[in-house]
Coordinates of N, CA and C in Angstrom, one line a residue:
M4 N 3.5 18.3 -11.7 CA 2.6 18.1 -12.8 C 1.2 18.8 -12.4
T5 N 0.7 19.5 -13.4 CA -0.6 20.2 -13.1 C -1.7 19.5 -14.0
F6 N -2.9 19.5 -13.5 CA -4.0 18.8 -14.2 C -5.1 19.8 -14.3
D7 N -5.8 19.8 -15.5 CA -7.0 20.6 -15.6 C -8.1 20.0 -14.9
A8 N -9.2 20.7 -14.8 CA -10.4 20.3 -14.0 C -10.9 18.9 -14.5
I9 N -10.9 18.7 -15.8 CA -11.4 17.5 -16.4 C -10.5 16.3 -16.0
D10 N -9.2 16.5 -16.1 CA -8.2 15.4 -15.6 C -8.4 15.1 -14.1
Q11 N -8.6 16.2 -13.3 CA -8.8 16.0 -11.9 C -10.1 15.2 -11.6
K12 N -11.1 15.5 -12.3 CA -12.4 14.7 -12.1 C -12.2 13.3 -12.7
L13 N -11.6 13.1 -13.8 CA -11.3 11.8 -14.3 C -10.5 10.9 -13.4
I14 N -9.5 11.5 -12.8 CA -8.7 10.8 -11.8 C -9.5 10.4 -10.6
H15 N -10.3 11.3 -10.1 CA -11.2 11.1 -9.0 C -12.2 9.9 -9.3
L16 N -12.8 10.0 -10.5 CA -13.8 8.9 -10.9 C -13.1 7.6 -11.0
L17 N -11.9 7.5 -11.6 CA -11.2 6.2 -11.8 C -10.8 5.7 -10.4
Q18 N -10.4 6.5 -9.5 CA -10.0 6.1 -8.2 C -11.2 5.5 -7.4
R19 N -12.3 6.0 -7.7 CA -13.5 5.5 -7.0 C -14.0 4.2 -7.6
D20 N -13.8 4.0 -8.9 CA -14.2 2.8 -9.6 C -13.6 2.7 -11.0
S21 N -12.5 2.0 -11.1 CA -11.7 1.9 -12.3 C -12.4 1.0 -13.3
K22 N -13.4 0.3 -13.0 CA -14.1 -0.6 -13.9 C -15.2 0.1 -14.7
Q23 N -15.3 1.4 -14.5 CA -16.3 2.2 -15.3 C -15.8 2.1 -16.8
T24 N -16.8 2.0 -17.7 CA -16.4 2.1 -19.1 C -16.1 3.5 -19.5
N25 N -15.4 3.6 -20.6 CA -15.1 4.9 -21.2 C -16.4 5.7 -21.5
K26 N -17.5 4.9 -21.9 CA -18.8 5.5 -22.2 C -19.4 6.1 -20.9
E27 N -19.3 5.4 -19.8 CA -19.8 5.9 -18.6 C -19.1 7.2 -18.1
L28 N -17.8 7.1 -18.3 CA -16.9 8.2 -17.9 C -17.2 9.4 -18.8
S29 N -17.4 9.2 -20.1 CA -17.7 10.2 -21.1 C -19.0 11.0 -20.7
N30 N -20.0 10.2 -20.3 CA -21.3 10.9 -19.8 C -21.1 11.7 -18.6
K31 N -20.3 11.3 -17.7 CA -20.0 12.0 -16.4 C -19.2 13.2 -16.6
L32 N -18.3 13.2 -17.7 CA -17.4 14.3 -17.9 C -17.8 15.2 -19.1
N33 N -18.9 14.8 -19.7 CA -19.4 15.5 -20.9 C -18.3 15.6 -22.0
L34 N -17.7 14.5 -22.2 CA -16.7 14.4 -23.3 C -17.0 13.2 -24.2
S35 N -16.4 13.2 -25.3 CA -16.6 12.0 -26.2 C -15.8 10.8 -25.6
V36 N -16.2 9.7 -26.0 CA -15.5 8.4 -25.6 C -14.1 8.5 -26.0
T37 N -13.8 9.0 -27.2 CA -12.4 9.1 -27.7 C -11.6 10.0 -26.8
A38 N -12.2 11.1 -26.5 CA -11.5 12.1 -25.6 C -11.1 11.5 -24.3
V39 N -12.1 10.7 -23.7 CA -11.8 10.1 -22.4 C -10.7 9.1 -22.6
Y40 N -10.8 8.3 -23.6 CA -9.7 7.2 -23.9 C -8.4 7.9 -24.0
E41 N -8.3 9.0 -24.7 CA -7.0 9.7 -24.9 C -6.5 10.3 -23.6
R42 N -7.3 10.8 -22.8 CA -6.9 11.4 -21.5 C -6.4 10.3 -20.6
I43 N -7.1 9.1 -20.6 CA -6.6 8.0 -19.7 C -5.3 7.5 -20.2
K44 N -5.1 7.3 -21.5 CA -3.9 6.9 -22.1 C -2.7 7.8 -21.7
K45 N -3.0 9.1 -21.8 CA -2.0 10.2 -21.4 C -1.6 10.0 -20.0
L46 N -2.6 9.9 -19.1 CA -2.3 9.7 -17.7 C -1.5 8.4 -17.4
E47 N -1.8 7.4 -18.1 CA -1.1 6.1 -18.0 C 0.4 6.3 -18.5
N48 N 0.5 6.9 -19.7 CA 1.8 7.0 -20.3 C 2.7 8.0 -19.4
Q49 N 2.1 8.9 -18.7 CA 2.9 9.8 -17.9 C 3.2 9.2 -16.5
G50 N 2.6 8.0 -16.2 CA 2.9 7.4 -15.0 C 2.0 7.9 -13.8
V51 N 1.0 8.7 -14.2 CA 0.1 9.2 -13.1 C -0.8 8.0 -12.7
I52 N -1.3 7.3 -13.6 CA -2.0 6.0 -13.3 C -1.0 4.9 -13.5
S53 N -0.6 4.2 -12.5 CA 0.4 3.2 -12.6 C -0.1 1.8 -12.8
R54 N -1.4 1.5 -12.3 CA -2.0 0.2 -12.5 C -3.4 0.2 -12.0
Y55 N -4.1 -0.8 -12.3 CA -5.5 -1.0 -11.9 C -5.5 -2.2 -11.0
V56 N -6.2 -2.2 -9.8 CA -6.2 -3.3 -8.9 C -7.6 -3.5 -8.4
A57 N -7.8 -4.7 -7.8 CA -9.0 -5.0 -7.0 C -8.7 -4.8 -5.6
L58 N -9.5 -4.1 -4.8 CA -9.3 -4.0 -3.4 C -10.1 -5.1 -2.7
V59 N -9.4 -5.9 -2.0 CA -10.0 -7.1 -1.3 C -10.4 -6.8 0.1
N60 N -11.6 -7.2 0.5 CA -12.1 -7.0 1.8 C -11.4 -8.0 2.7
K61 N -10.6 -7.5 3.7 CA -9.7 -8.4 4.5 C -10.5 -9.3 5.4
E62 N -11.7 -8.9 5.8 CA -12.5 -9.8 6.6 C -13.0 -11.0 5.8
K63 N -13.3 -10.8 4.6 CA -13.8 -11.9 3.7 C -12.8 -12.9 3.4
V64 N -11.5 -12.6 3.5 CA -10.4 -13.5 3.3 C -9.7 -13.9 4.6
D65 N -10.4 -13.6 5.7 CA -10.0 -14.1 7.0 C -8.6 -13.5 7.4
K66 N -8.3 -12.3 7.1 CA -7.1 -11.6 7.4 C -7.4 -10.2 8.0
S67 N -8.0 -10.2 9.1 CA -8.5 -8.9 9.6 C -7.6 -8.4 10.8
F68 N -6.6 -9.1 11.2 CA -5.7 -8.6 12.3 C -4.6 -7.7 11.7
V69 N -4.7 -6.4 12.0 CA -3.7 -5.5 11.5 C -2.7 -5.1 12.6
A70 N -1.5 -5.2 12.3 CA -0.4 -4.7 13.3 C 0.5 -3.8 12.6
F71 N 1.0 -2.9 13.3 CA 2.1 -1.9 12.9 C 3.3 -2.3 13.7
C72 N 4.4 -2.5 13.0 CA 5.7 -2.9 13.7 C 6.8 -1.9 13.4
H73 N 7.3 -1.4 14.5 CA 8.5 -0.5 14.3 C 9.7 -1.5 14.4
I74 N 10.6 -1.2 13.5 CA 11.8 -2.1 13.4 C 13.1 -1.2 13.6
K75 N 14.0 -1.6 14.4 CA 15.2 -0.9 14.6 C 16.4 -1.9 14.2
L76 N 17.2 -1.5 13.3 CA 18.3 -2.3 12.9 C 19.5 -2.1 13.9
T77 N 20.3 -3.1 13.9 CA 21.5 -3.1 14.8 C 22.5 -2.0 14.4
Q78 N 22.6 -1.8 13.1 CA 23.5 -0.8 12.5 C 22.8 -0.2 11.3
H79 N 23.3 1.0 10.8 CA 22.7 1.6 9.7 C 23.7 1.4 8.4
A80 N 24.5 0.4 8.5 CA 25.4 0.2 7.4 C 24.6 -0.1 6.1
Q81 N 25.1 0.3 5.0 CA 24.3 0.2 3.7 C 23.9 -1.2 3.4
D82 N 24.8 -2.2 3.7 CA 24.5 -3.6 3.4 C 23.4 -4.1 4.3
Y83 N 23.4 -3.6 5.5 CA 22.3 -4.1 6.4 C 20.9 -3.5 6.0
V84 N 20.9 -2.3 5.6 CA 19.7 -1.7 5.1 C 19.2 -2.4 3.8
V85 N 20.1 -2.6 2.8 CA 19.7 -3.2 1.6 C 19.2 -4.6 1.8
K86 N 19.9 -5.4 2.7 CA 19.5 -6.7 3.0 C 18.2 -6.8 3.6
F87 N 17.9 -5.9 4.6 CA 16.6 -5.9 5.3 C 15.5 -5.6 4.3
E88 N 15.7 -4.5 3.5 CA 14.7 -4.1 2.6 C 14.4 -5.2 1.6
K89 N 15.4 -5.9 1.1 CA 15.2 -7.0 0.2 C 14.4 -8.1 0.8
E90 N 14.8 -8.5 2.0 CA 14.1 -9.6 2.7 C 12.7 -9.3 3.1
V91 N 12.4 -8.1 3.6 CA 11.1 -7.7 4.0 C 10.1 -7.7 2.9
T92 N 10.6 -7.4 1.7 CA 9.7 -7.3 0.5 C 9.2 -8.7 0.2
N93 N 9.8 -9.8 0.6 CA 9.4 -11.1 0.4 C 8.4 -11.7 1.4
L94 N 8.1 -10.9 2.4 CA 7.2 -11.4 3.4 C 5.8 -11.0 3.0
Q95 N 5.0 -12.0 2.7 CA 3.6 -11.8 2.2 C 2.7 -11.1 3.2
E96 N 3.0 -11.2 4.5 CA 2.2 -10.6 5.5 C 2.4 -9.1 5.6
V97 N 3.5 -8.6 5.1 CA 3.8 -7.2 5.1 C 3.2 -6.5 3.9
L98 N 2.2 -5.7 4.2 CA 1.5 -5.0 3.1 C 2.3 -3.7 2.7
E99 N 2.9 -3.0 3.7 CA 3.6 -1.8 3.5 C 4.8 -1.8 4.4
C100 N 5.9 -1.1 3.9 CA 7.1 -1.0 4.6 C 7.7 0.4 4.3
Y101 N 8.0 1.2 5.3 CA 8.5 2.5 5.2 C 9.8 2.7 5.9
H102 N 10.8 3.3 5.3 CA 12.0 3.7 6.0 C 11.7 5.0 6.6
I103 N 11.8 5.2 7.9 CA 11.3 6.4 8.6 C 12.4 7.0 9.4
S104 N 12.2 8.2 9.8 CA 13.1 8.9 10.7 C 12.6 8.7 12.2
G105 N 13.4 9.1 13.1 CA 12.9 8.9 14.5 C 13.7 7.8 15.2
D106 N 13.0 7.3 16.3 CA 13.7 6.3 17.1 C 13.8 4.9 16.4
Y107 N 12.9 4.7 15.5 CA 13.0 3.4 14.7 C 13.4 3.6 13.3
D108 N 13.8 2.6 12.6 CA 14.3 2.7 11.2 C 13.2 2.4 10.2
Y109 N 12.3 1.5 10.6 CA 11.2 1.1 9.6 C 9.9 1.0 10.3
L110 N 8.8 1.2 9.5 CA 7.5 0.9 10.0 C 6.8 0.0 9.0
L111 N 6.3 -1.1 9.5 CA 5.7 -2.2 8.7 C 4.2 -2.2 9.0
K112 N 3.4 -2.4 8.0 CA 2.0 -2.7 8.2 C 1.8 -4.2 7.9
V113 N 1.3 -4.9 8.9 CA 1.3 -6.4 8.8 C -0.2 -6.8 8.8
L114 N -0.6 -7.7 8.0 CA -1.9 -8.2 7.9 C -1.9 -9.8 8.0
V115 N -2.6 -10.3 9.1 CA -2.6 -11.7 9.3 C -4.0 -12.1 9.8
K116 N -4.3 -13.4 10.1 CA -5.6 -13.8 10.6 C -5.9 -13.4 12.0
D117 N -5.0 -13.6 12.9 CA -5.2 -13.3 14.3 C -3.9 -13.2 15.1
M118 N -4.0 -13.0 16.4 CA -2.9 -12.8 17.2 C -1.9 -14.0 17.1
E119 N -2.4 -15.2 17.1 CA -1.6 -16.4 17.0 C -0.8 -16.4 15.7
A120 N -1.4 -16.0 14.6 CA -0.7 -15.9 13.3 C 0.3 -14.7 13.3
F121 N 0.0 -13.7 14.1 CA 1.0 -12.6 14.2 C 2.2 -13.1 15.0
R122 N 2.0 -13.8 16.1 CA 3.1 -14.3 16.8 C 4.0 -15.3 15.9
E123 N 3.3 -16.1 15.2 CA 4.0 -17.0 14.2 C 4.8 -16.2 13.2
F124 N 4.2 -15.1 12.7 CA 5.0 -14.3 11.8 C 6.2 -13.6 12.5
M125 N 6.0 -13.1 13.6 CA 7.1 -12.5 14.3 C 8.3 -13.5 14.7
V126 N 7.9 -14.6 15.2 CA 8.9 -15.5 15.7 C 9.6 -16.3 14.6
N127 N 8.8 -16.7 13.6 CA 9.4 -17.6 12.5 C 9.7 -16.9 11.2
R128 N 9.3 -15.6 11.0 CA 9.5 -15.0 9.8 C 10.3 -13.7 9.9
L129 N 9.7 -12.7 10.6 CA 10.3 -11.4 10.7 C 11.6 -11.4 11.4
T130 N 11.7 -12.0 12.6 CA 12.9 -12.0 13.4 C 14.0 -12.9 12.9
K131 N 13.7 -13.6 11.9 CA 14.7 -14.4 11.2 C 15.6 -13.6 10.3
I132 N 15.1 -12.4 10.0 CA 15.9 -11.4 9.2 C 17.1 -10.9 10.1
N133 N 18.3 -11.0 9.5 CA 19.5 -10.6 10.3 C 19.5 -9.1 10.5
H134 N 20.2 -8.7 11.5 CA 20.5 -7.3 11.8 C 19.3 -6.5 12.4
I135 N 18.2 -7.2 12.8 CA 17.1 -6.5 13.5 C 17.5 -6.4 14.9
G136 N 17.6 -5.2 15.4 CA 18.0 -5.0 16.8 C 16.8 -5.1 17.8
S137 N 15.7 -4.5 17.4 CA 14.5 -4.5 18.2 C 13.3 -4.2 17.4
T138 N 12.1 -4.7 18.0 CA 10.8 -4.4 17.3 C 9.9 -3.9 18.4
H139 N 8.9 -3.2 17.9 CA 7.8 -2.7 18.8 C 6.6 -2.7 18.0
S140 N 5.6 -3.5 18.5 CA 4.3 -3.7 17.7 C 3.1 -3.0 18.4
M141 N 2.2 -2.6 17.5 CA 1.0 -2.0 17.9 C -0.1 -2.7 17.1
F142 N -1.3 -2.8 17.7 CA -2.4 -3.5 17.0 C -3.6 -2.6 16.8
M143 N -4.2 -2.7 15.6 CA -5.4 -1.9 15.3 C -6.5 -2.3 16.1
I144 N -7.2 -1.3 16.7 CA -8.4 -1.5 17.5 C -9.6 -1.3 16.5
N145 N -9.6 -0.2 15.8 CA -10.6 0.1 14.8 C -10.1 0.9 13.7
E146 N -10.5 0.6 12.5 CA -10.1 1.3 11.3 C -11.0 2.5 11.1
V147 N -10.5 3.7 11.4 CA -11.3 4.9 11.3 C -11.4 5.4 9.9
K148 N -10.3 5.4 9.2 CA -10.2 5.8 7.8 C -9.2 5.0 7.0
H149 N -9.7 4.6 5.9 CA -8.8 3.8 5.0 C -9.1 4.2 3.5
T150 N -8.2 4.8 2.8 CA -8.5 5.2 1.5 C -7.2 4.9 0.6
T151 N -7.4 4.7 -0.6 CA -6.3 4.6 -1.6 C -6.3 5.8 -2.5
A152 N -7.4 6.6 -2.4 CA -7.5 7.8 -3.3 C -6.6 8.9 -2.9
I153 N -6.0 9.5 -3.9 CA -5.1 10.7 -3.7 C -5.8 11.9 -4.4
T154 N -5.9 12.9 -3.7 CA -6.5 14.1 -4.3 C -5.5 14.9 -5.1
V155 N -5.9 15.2 -6.3 CA -5.0 16.0 -7.2 C -5.6 17.3 -7.5

């Protein structure tokens, strides 16, 4: 899908602050409020904009311990993969899960309060999922870059 310069700027502005009013956006884009509204609706209807969310500061909610877990399944049978993916989506501590290539099968981004909470998660939640052969965890030292914005 290709976007004209106005759509590109509109997407950029919405990704920086989606609570801007159509009037504010119209001033920044030199368009009418109606034109901005129609462009946003078009982007929503095409699935370019899938939803609007609030980004929560993890320190303010006492969940600043970030871990990345590599997961290796015991087998790559379809039912094992489907079952793992279904169960991992129910773990609230898992923010992201990717099926990956390489030595491991999955990469999880886990967010908890501290190391004790991470151990609790590993021992009592994650490793209860059947068919996990091995795990390898790494912990964030410092967040150098974190963005949700996608350049179009």
